[in-house]
PDB file of C-alpha atoms in Angstrom:
ATOM      1  CA  ASP A 262     103.365-140.607 128.443  1.00 55.00           C
ATOM      2  CA  GLY A 263     100.725-142.042 126.004  1.00 64.00           C
ATOM      3  CA  GLY A 264      99.449-145.427 125.980  1.00 93.00           C
ATOM      4  CA  ILE A 265      97.352-148.144 127.217  1.00 96.00           C
ATOM      5  CA  THR A 266      97.272-149.227 130.962  1.00 96.00           C
ATOM      6  CA  GLN A 267      95.814-152.373 132.426  1.00 97.00           C
ATOM      7  CA  SER A 268      95.544-153.113 136.134  1.00 95.00           C
ATOM      8  CA  PRO A 269      95.832-155.234 137.987  1.00 95.00           C
ATOM      9  CA  LYS A 270      98.815-157.041 136.599  1.00 95.00           C
ATOM     10  CA  TYR A 271      97.682-160.086 138.552  1.00 95.00           C
ATOM     11  CA  LEU A 272      94.293-160.840 139.768  1.00 94.00           C
ATOM     12  CA  PHE A 273      92.798-163.985 141.826  1.00 92.00           C
ATOM     13  CA  ARG A 274      89.286-164.746 141.743  1.00 89.00           C
ATOM     14  CA  LYS A 275      87.288-167.114 144.186  1.00 88.00           C
ATOM     15  CA  GLU A 276      84.646-169.521 143.021  1.00 84.00           C
ATOM     16  CA  GLY A 277      81.333-167.538 142.522  1.00 85.00           C
ATOM     17  CA  GLN A 278      82.857-164.189 142.468  1.00 91.00           C
ATOM     18  CA  ASN A 279      82.727-161.432 139.765  1.00 94.00           C
ATOM     19  CA  VAL A 280      86.020-159.531 139.156  1.00 95.00           C
ATOM     20  CA  THR A 281      86.601-156.336 137.008  1.00 96.00           C
ATOM     21  CA  LEU A 282      89.624-155.870 134.929  1.00 97.00           C
ATOM     22  CA  SER A 283      90.476-152.344 134.361  1.00 97.00           C
ATOM     23  CA  CYS A 284      91.531-150.761 130.843  1.00 98.00           C
ATOM     24  CA  GLU A 285      92.678-147.061 130.207  1.00 97.00           C
ATOM     25  CA  GLN A 286      93.980-145.412 127.308  1.00 97.00           C
ATOM     26  CA  ASN A 287      95.081-141.772 126.427  1.00 96.00           C
ATOM     27  CA  LEU A 288      95.597-142.112 122.811  1.00 95.00           C
ATOM     28  CA  ASN A 289      92.240-140.490 122.165  1.00 95.00           C
ATOM     29  CA  HIS A 290      91.269-143.527 120.224  1.00 95.00           C
ATOM     30  CA  ASP A 291      87.666-144.368 119.410  1.00 94.00           C
ATOM     31  CA  ALA A 292      87.700-148.125 119.275  1.00 95.00           C
ATOM     32  CA  MET A 293      88.833-150.487 122.170  1.00 97.00           C
ATOM     33  CA  TYR A 294      88.836-154.324 122.394  1.00 97.00           C
ATOM     34  CA  TRP A 295      89.092-157.079 125.039  1.00 98.00           C
ATOM     35  CA  TYR A 296      91.016-160.242 124.125  1.00 97.00           C
ATOM     36  CA  ARG A 297      91.687-163.510 125.828  1.00 97.00           C
ATOM     37  CA  GLN A 298      95.093-165.513 125.524  1.00 95.00           C
ATOM     38  CA  ASP A 299      95.221-169.106 126.681  1.00 93.00           C
ATOM     39  CA  PRO A 300      98.703-170.886 126.762  1.00 85.00           C
ATOM     40  CA  GLY A 301     100.039-171.648 123.333  1.00 78.00           C
ATOM     41  CA  GLN A 302      97.087-170.270 121.599  1.00 81.00           C
ATOM     42  CA  GLY A 303      96.319-166.941 119.565  1.00 87.00           C
ATOM     43  CA  LEU A 304      94.159-164.117 120.913  1.00 94.00           C
ATOM     44  CA  ARG A 305      90.439-164.625 121.012  1.00 94.00           C
ATOM     45  CA  LEU A 306      87.993-161.455 120.784  1.00 95.00           C
ATOM     46  CA  ILE A 307      85.531-161.159 123.803  1.00 97.00           C
ATOM     47  CA  TYR A 308      83.885-157.704 123.482  1.00 97.00           C
ATOM     48  CA  TYR A 309      84.738-154.593 121.426  1.00 96.00           C
ATOM     49  CA  SER A 310      83.410-151.113 121.376  1.00 96.00           C
ATOM     50  CA  GLN A 311      83.817-148.608 118.311  1.00 94.00           C
ATOM     51  CA  ILE A 312      82.207-145.369 120.211  1.00 94.00           C
ATOM     52  CA  VAL A 313      81.220-144.485 123.756  1.00 95.00           C
ATOM     53  CA  ASN A 314      77.978-146.213 125.127  1.00 95.00           C
ATOM     54  CA  ASP A 315      78.173-148.888 122.457  1.00 95.00           C
ATOM     55  CA  PHE A 316      79.786-152.285 122.396  1.00 97.00           C
ATOM     56  CA  GLN A 317      79.327-155.676 120.531  1.00 96.00           C
ATOM     57  CA  LYS A 318      80.093-159.360 121.387  1.00 96.00           C
ATOM     58  CA  GLY A 319      83.071-160.951 120.041  1.00 94.00           C
ATOM     59  CA  ASP A 320      83.659-164.701 119.372  1.00 92.00           C
ATOM     60  CA  ILE A 321      83.524-165.629 123.166  1.00 95.00           C
ATOM     61  CA  ALA A 322      81.520-163.088 125.110  1.00 97.00           C
ATOM     62  CA  GLU A 323      79.569-165.488 127.263  1.00 96.00           C
ATOM     63  CA  GLY A 324      80.599-165.126 130.872  1.00 95.00           C
ATOM     64  CA  TYR A 325      81.907-161.585 130.315  1.00 97.00           C
ATOM     65  CA  SER A 326      80.524-158.249 130.372  1.00 97.00           C
ATOM     66  CA  VAL A 327      81.681-154.793 129.529  1.00 98.00           C
ATOM     67  CA  SER A 328      80.831-150.938 129.606  1.00 97.00           C
ATOM     68  CA  ARG A 329      81.883-148.048 127.920  1.00 97.00           C
ATOM     69  CA  GLU A 330      80.931-145.041 129.609  1.00 97.00           C
ATOM     70  CA  LYS A 331      83.950-142.897 128.837  1.00 96.00           C
ATOM     71  CA  LYS A 332      86.206-142.768 125.737  1.00 96.00           C
ATOM     72  CA  GLU A 333      89.263-143.480 127.789  1.00 97.00           C
ATOM     73  CA  SER A 334      88.007-146.432 129.769  1.00 98.00           C
ATOM     74  CA  PHE A 335      86.596-149.939 128.799  1.00 98.00           C
ATOM     75  CA  PRO A 336      86.505-152.118 131.921  1.00 98.00           C
ATOM     76  CA  LEU A 337      85.779-156.034 131.483  1.00 98.00           C
ATOM     77  CA  THR A 338      83.903-157.893 134.167  1.00 97.00           C
ATOM     78  CA  VAL A 339      84.554-161.697 134.451  1.00 96.00           C
ATOM     79  CA  THR A 340      81.358-163.087 135.751  1.00 94.00           C
ATOM     80  CA  SER A 341      80.594-166.134 137.902  1.00 89.00           C
ATOM     81  CA  ALA A 342      79.078-167.615 134.696  1.00 88.00           C
ATOM     82  CA  GLN A 343      82.346-167.928 133.155  1.00 88.00           C
ATOM     83  CA  LYS A 344      83.596-171.470 134.156  1.00 86.00           C
ATOM     84  CA  ASN A 345      87.082-171.333 132.871  1.00 90.00           C
ATOM     85  CA  PRO A 346      88.393-167.851 133.431  1.00 92.00           C
ATOM     86  CA  THR A 347      91.966-168.543 133.914  1.00 94.00           C
ATOM     87  CA  ALA A 348      93.938-166.725 131.218  1.00 95.00           C
ATOM     88  CA  PHE A 349      96.019-163.562 130.151  1.00 96.00           C
ATOM     89  CA  TYR A 350      93.477-160.741 129.368  1.00 97.00           C
ATOM     90  CA  LEU A 351      94.581-158.113 126.818  1.00 97.00           C
ATOM     91  CA  CYS A 352      92.824-154.790 126.171  1.00 98.00           C
ATOM     92  CA  ALA A 353      93.577-152.951 122.882  1.00 97.00           C
ATOM     93  CA  SER A 354      92.664-149.623 121.406  1.00 96.00           C
ATOM     94  CA  ALA A 355      92.577-148.546 117.686  1.00 94.00           C
ATOM     95  CA  SER A 356      92.508-145.601 115.432  1.00 85.00           C
ATOM     96  CA  GLY A 357      91.720-147.100 112.080  1.00 86.00           C
ATOM     97  CA  GLU A 358      93.123-150.550 111.440  1.00 87.00           C
ATOM     98  CA  THR A 359      95.928-150.449 113.726  1.00 91.00           C
ATOM     99  CA  GLN A 360      95.521-151.902 117.128  1.00 93.00           C
ATOM    100  CA  TYR A 361      97.654-151.071 120.228  1.00 94.00           C
ATOM    101  CA  PHE A 362      97.800-153.562 123.068  1.00 96.00           C
ATOM    102  CA  GLY A 363      98.094-152.804 126.900  1.00 97.00           C
ATOM    103  CA  PRO A 364     100.441-155.123 129.090  1.00 96.00           C
ATOM    104  CA  GLY A 365      97.911-157.504 129.990  1.00 96.00           C
ATOM    105  CA  THR A 366      96.198-158.927 133.226  1.00 97.00           C
ATOM    106  CA  ARG A 367      96.697-162.382 134.369  1.00 96.00           C
ATOM    107  CA  LEU A 368      93.752-163.840 136.011  1.00 95.00           C
ATOM    108  CA  LEU A 369      93.921-166.987 138.299  1.00 92.00           C
ATOM    109  CA  VAL A 370      91.414-168.858 140.034  1.00 87.00           C
ATOM    110  CA  LEU A 371      91.666-169.746 143.606  1.00 82.00           C
TER     111      LEU A 371
ATOM    112  CA  GLN B1372      86.289-168.839 106.695  1.00 57.00           C
ATOM    113  CA  GLN B1373      87.431-166.529 109.373  1.00 69.00           C
ATOM    114  CA  GLN B1374      90.323-168.608 110.394  1.00 89.00           C
ATOM    115  CA  VAL B1375      94.054-167.805 110.042  1.00 95.00           C
ATOM    116  CA  LYS B1376      96.404-170.668 110.050  1.00 96.00           C
ATOM    117  CA  GLN B1377      99.744-170.210 111.051  1.00 96.00           C
ATOM    118  CA  SER B1378     102.921-172.325 110.757  1.00 96.00           C
ATOM    119  CA  PRO B1379     105.312-173.471 112.333  1.00 97.00           C
ATOM    120  CA  GLN B1380     104.280-173.829 115.822  1.00 95.00           C
ATOM    121  CA  SER B1381     107.804-173.327 116.951  1.00 97.00           C
ATOM    122  CA  LEU B1382     111.188-172.546 115.504  1.00 97.00           C
ATOM    123  CA  ILE B1383     114.820-172.675 116.381  1.00 98.00           C
ATOM    124  CA  VAL B1384     117.235-170.615 114.201  1.00 98.00           C
ATOM    125  CA  GLN B1385     120.944-169.791 114.541  1.00 98.00           C
ATOM    126  CA  LYS B1386     121.999-166.283 115.134  1.00 98.00           C
ATOM    127  CA  GLY B1387     122.278-164.388 111.886  1.00 98.00           C
ATOM    128  CA  GLY B1388     119.948-166.945 109.978  1.00 98.00           C
ATOM    129  CA  ILE B1389     116.851-166.237 108.294  1.00 98.00           C
ATOM    130  CA  SER B1390     113.518-166.986 110.265  1.00 98.00           C
ATOM    131  CA  ILE B1391     110.505-167.638 108.251  1.00 98.00           C
ATOM    132  CA  ILE B1392     106.808-167.879 109.397  1.00 98.00           C
ATOM    133  CA  ASN B1393     103.819-168.756 107.206  1.00 98.00           C
ATOM    134  CA  CYS B1394     100.239-167.835 107.419  1.00 98.00           C
ATOM    135  CA  ALA B1395      97.172-168.688 105.378  1.00 97.00           C
ATOM    136  CA  TYR B1396      93.788-167.424 105.159  1.00 96.00           C
ATOM    137  CA  GLU B1397      90.372-168.132 103.514  1.00 93.00           C
ATOM    138  CA  ASN B1398      88.429-165.082 103.565  1.00 91.00           C
ATOM    139  CA  THR B1399      89.269-162.858 100.648  1.00 91.00           C
ATOM    140  CA  ALA B1400      87.520-159.937 102.084  1.00 91.00           C
ATOM    141  CA  PHE B1401      90.541-159.427 104.598  1.00 93.00           C
ATOM    142  CA  ASP B1402      92.202-156.161 103.827  1.00 92.00           C
ATOM    143  CA  TYR B1403      94.818-155.713 106.475  1.00 94.00           C
ATOM    144  CA  PHE B1404      97.402-158.320 107.708  1.00 96.00           C
ATOM    145  CA  PRO B1405      99.620-157.246 110.550  1.00 96.00           C
ATOM    146  CA  TRP B1406     102.169-159.044 112.543  1.00 97.00           C
ATOM    147  CA  TYR B1407     102.579-158.920 116.296  1.00 97.00           C
ATOM    148  CA  GLN B1408     105.662-159.723 118.516  1.00 97.00           C
ATOM    149  CA  GLN B1409     104.988-160.744 122.035  1.00 96.00           C
ATOM    150  CA  PHE B1410     107.385-161.364 124.819  1.00 96.00           C
ATOM    151  CA  PRO B1411     106.612-163.645 127.812  1.00 92.00           C
ATOM    152  CA  GLY B1412     104.130-161.756 130.257  1.00 91.00           C
ATOM    153  CA  LYS B1413     103.780-158.639 127.885  1.00 94.00           C
ATOM    154  CA  GLY B1414     101.186-157.495 125.439  1.00 95.00           C
ATOM    155  CA  PRO B1415     101.808-157.967 121.714  1.00 96.00           C
ATOM    156  CA  ALA B1416     103.535-155.123 119.878  1.00 95.00           C
ATOM    157  CA  LEU B1417     102.644-154.379 116.355  1.00 95.00           C
ATOM    158  CA  LEU B1418     106.008-155.461 114.234  1.00 96.00           C
ATOM    159  CA  ILE B1419     104.895-154.513 110.523  1.00 96.00           C
ATOM    160  CA  ALA B1420     101.562-154.908 108.428  1.00 96.00           C
ATOM    161  CA  ILE B1421     100.769-154.984 104.788  1.00 95.00           C
ATOM    162  CA  ARG B1422      97.549-154.448 102.715  1.00 93.00           C
ATOM    163  CA  PRO B1423      96.725-156.935  99.695  1.00 91.00           C
ATOM    164  CA  ASP B1424      97.596-154.424  97.048  1.00 91.00           C
ATOM    165  CA  VAL B1425     101.325-154.913  97.911  1.00 92.00           C
ATOM    166  CA  SER B1426     103.409-158.102  97.523  1.00 94.00           C
ATOM    167  CA  GLU B1427     106.143-157.123  99.931  1.00 96.00           C
ATOM    168  CA  LYS B1428     106.967-154.548 102.614  1.00 96.00           C
ATOM    169  CA  LYS B1429     110.234-154.295 104.241  1.00 97.00           C
ATOM    170  CA  GLU B1430     111.106-152.557 107.533  1.00 95.00           C
ATOM    171  CA  GLY B1431     114.619-152.852 108.678  1.00 96.00           C
ATOM    172  CA  ARG B1432     115.477-156.719 109.106  1.00 97.00           C
ATOM    173  CA  PHE B1433     111.490-157.625 108.976  1.00 97.00           C
ATOM    174  CA  THR B1434     109.829-158.415 105.453  1.00 97.00           C
ATOM    175  CA  ILE B1435     106.054-159.342 105.014  1.00 97.00           C
ATOM    176  CA  SER B1436     105.676-161.344 101.644  1.00 96.00           C
ATOM    177  CA  PHE B1437     102.195-161.409 100.408  1.00 96.00           C
ATOM    178  CA  ASN B1438     100.768-163.892  97.746  1.00 95.00           C
ATOM    179  CA  LYS B1439      97.030-162.720  97.084  1.00 93.00           C
ATOM    180  CA  SER B1440      96.318-165.702  94.669  1.00 94.00           C
ATOM    181  CA  ALA B1441      97.384-168.279  97.156  1.00 95.00           C
ATOM    182  CA  LYS B1442      95.865-166.454 100.109  1.00 95.00           C
ATOM    183  CA  GLN B1443      99.305-166.580 102.060  1.00 97.00           C
ATOM    184  CA  PHE B1444     101.689-164.317 103.625  1.00 97.00           C
ATOM    185  CA  SER B1445     104.679-164.709 105.458  1.00 98.00           C
ATOM    186  CA  LEU B1446     107.184-163.020 107.900  1.00 98.00           C
ATOM    187  CA  HIS B1447     111.082-163.127 107.137  1.00 98.00           C
ATOM    188  CA  ILE B1448     113.334-161.941 109.899  1.00 98.00           C
ATOM    189  CA  MET B1449     116.730-161.420 108.339  1.00 98.00           C
ATOM    190  CA  ASP B1450     119.978-161.759 110.305  1.00 98.00           C
ATOM    191  CA  SER B1451     118.057-163.112 113.285  1.00 98.00           C
ATOM    192  CA  GLN B1452     119.281-162.199 116.764  1.00 98.00           C
ATOM    193  CA  PRO B1453     118.816-163.549 120.245  1.00 97.00           C
ATOM    194  CA  GLY B1454     116.707-160.568 120.992  1.00 97.00           C
ATOM    195  CA  ASP B1455     114.276-161.648 118.649  1.00 98.00           C
ATOM    196  CA  SER B1456     113.280-164.643 120.604  1.00 98.00           C
ATOM    197  CA  ALA B1457     109.564-164.100 121.081  1.00 97.00           C
ATOM    198  CA  THR B1458     106.067-165.470 120.005  1.00 97.00           C
ATOM    199  CA  TYR B1459     105.043-164.005 116.782  1.00 98.00           C
ATOM    200  CA  PHE B1460     101.298-163.878 115.663  1.00 97.00           C
ATOM    201  CA  CYS B1461     100.004-163.211 112.051  1.00 97.00           C
ATOM    202  CA  ALA B1462      96.553-161.819 112.001  1.00 96.00           C
ATOM    203  CA  ALA B1463      93.795-160.495 109.439  1.00 95.00           C
ATOM    204  CA  SER B1464      90.925-157.943 109.685  1.00 92.00           C
ATOM    205  CA  ARG B1465      88.372-156.260 107.329  1.00 89.00           C
ATOM    206  CA  MET B1466      87.449-152.711 107.264  1.00 81.00           C
ATOM    207  CA  ASP B1467      83.772-153.692 106.984  1.00 79.00           C
ATOM    208  CA  SER B1468      83.886-155.771 110.182  1.00 80.00           C
ATOM    209  CA  SER B1469      85.200-153.021 112.405  1.00 79.00           C
ATOM    210  CA  TYR B1470      88.808-154.119 111.873  1.00 82.00           C
ATOM    211  CA  LYS B1471      88.159-157.049 114.444  1.00 89.00           C
ATOM    212  CA  LEU B1472      91.593-158.927 114.473  1.00 92.00           C
ATOM    213  CA  ILE B1473      91.515-162.652 113.826  1.00 93.00           C
ATOM    214  CA  PHE B1474      94.885-164.085 115.017  1.00 94.00           C
ATOM    215  CA  GLY B1475      96.906-167.121 114.059  1.00 95.00           C
ATOM    216  CA  SER B1476      97.740-169.575 116.857  1.00 94.00           C
ATOM    217  CA  GLY B1477     101.345-168.202 116.991  1.00 95.00           C
ATOM    218  CA  THR B1478     104.876-169.295 116.446  1.00 97.00           C
ATOM    219  CA  ARG B1479     107.425-169.479 119.278  1.00 97.00           C
ATOM    220  CA  LEU B1480     110.687-168.362 117.790  1.00 98.00           C
ATOM    221  CA  LEU B1481     114.044-169.043 119.520  1.00 98.00           C
ATOM    222  CA  VAL B1482     117.256-167.776 118.225  1.00 98.00           C
ATOM    223  CA  ARG B1483     120.445-169.378 119.426  1.00 97.00           C
ATOM    224  CA  PRO B1484     123.659-167.397 120.093  1.00 94.00           C
TER     225      PRO B1484
END
């Protein structure tokens, strides 16, 4: 069953804590992306990776970090430096121009 | 120049009616324009997409109309159904910018039975 999986579905962060969101794809796509979605707003790009071991900052990278050690995996870490992390986080992968999205992770702050 | 402006913010249509959502862009270097459909708590799903060398594309009840000179494109949903009730996002990207998607702010569509 091909697709993009994100885990967990819900994640709670305590003050000063780093948390990591998982994104895995078995579509054999080279490119992967992380977006943040706030209520009533469009998606904003956090980081993207065109190839393994390489990634670039998007429009709102501050307070986030990523790694791309494997083609299938693109985890996102929300660091304590991100002061307003409550949002819906979406991972996508792409072959060419078409991006396919995962089901999302909702991050809440305790 | 990187913005994509989407309207209306919300839309209510009767079952069987036509839903129309509009988007405008500034950057003429954009060369790919997809529309995504998102249900609450789910990830967006690609609905239909168009390139600027085509003025219209139709897939089932969904049609994109593209006006290159006006830098506008729109989504038309014919015979709208309650199951179409969702949030719709337009987007734009460029091949020379790694196809990073620039999203509109979304339109919340409600189709009444």
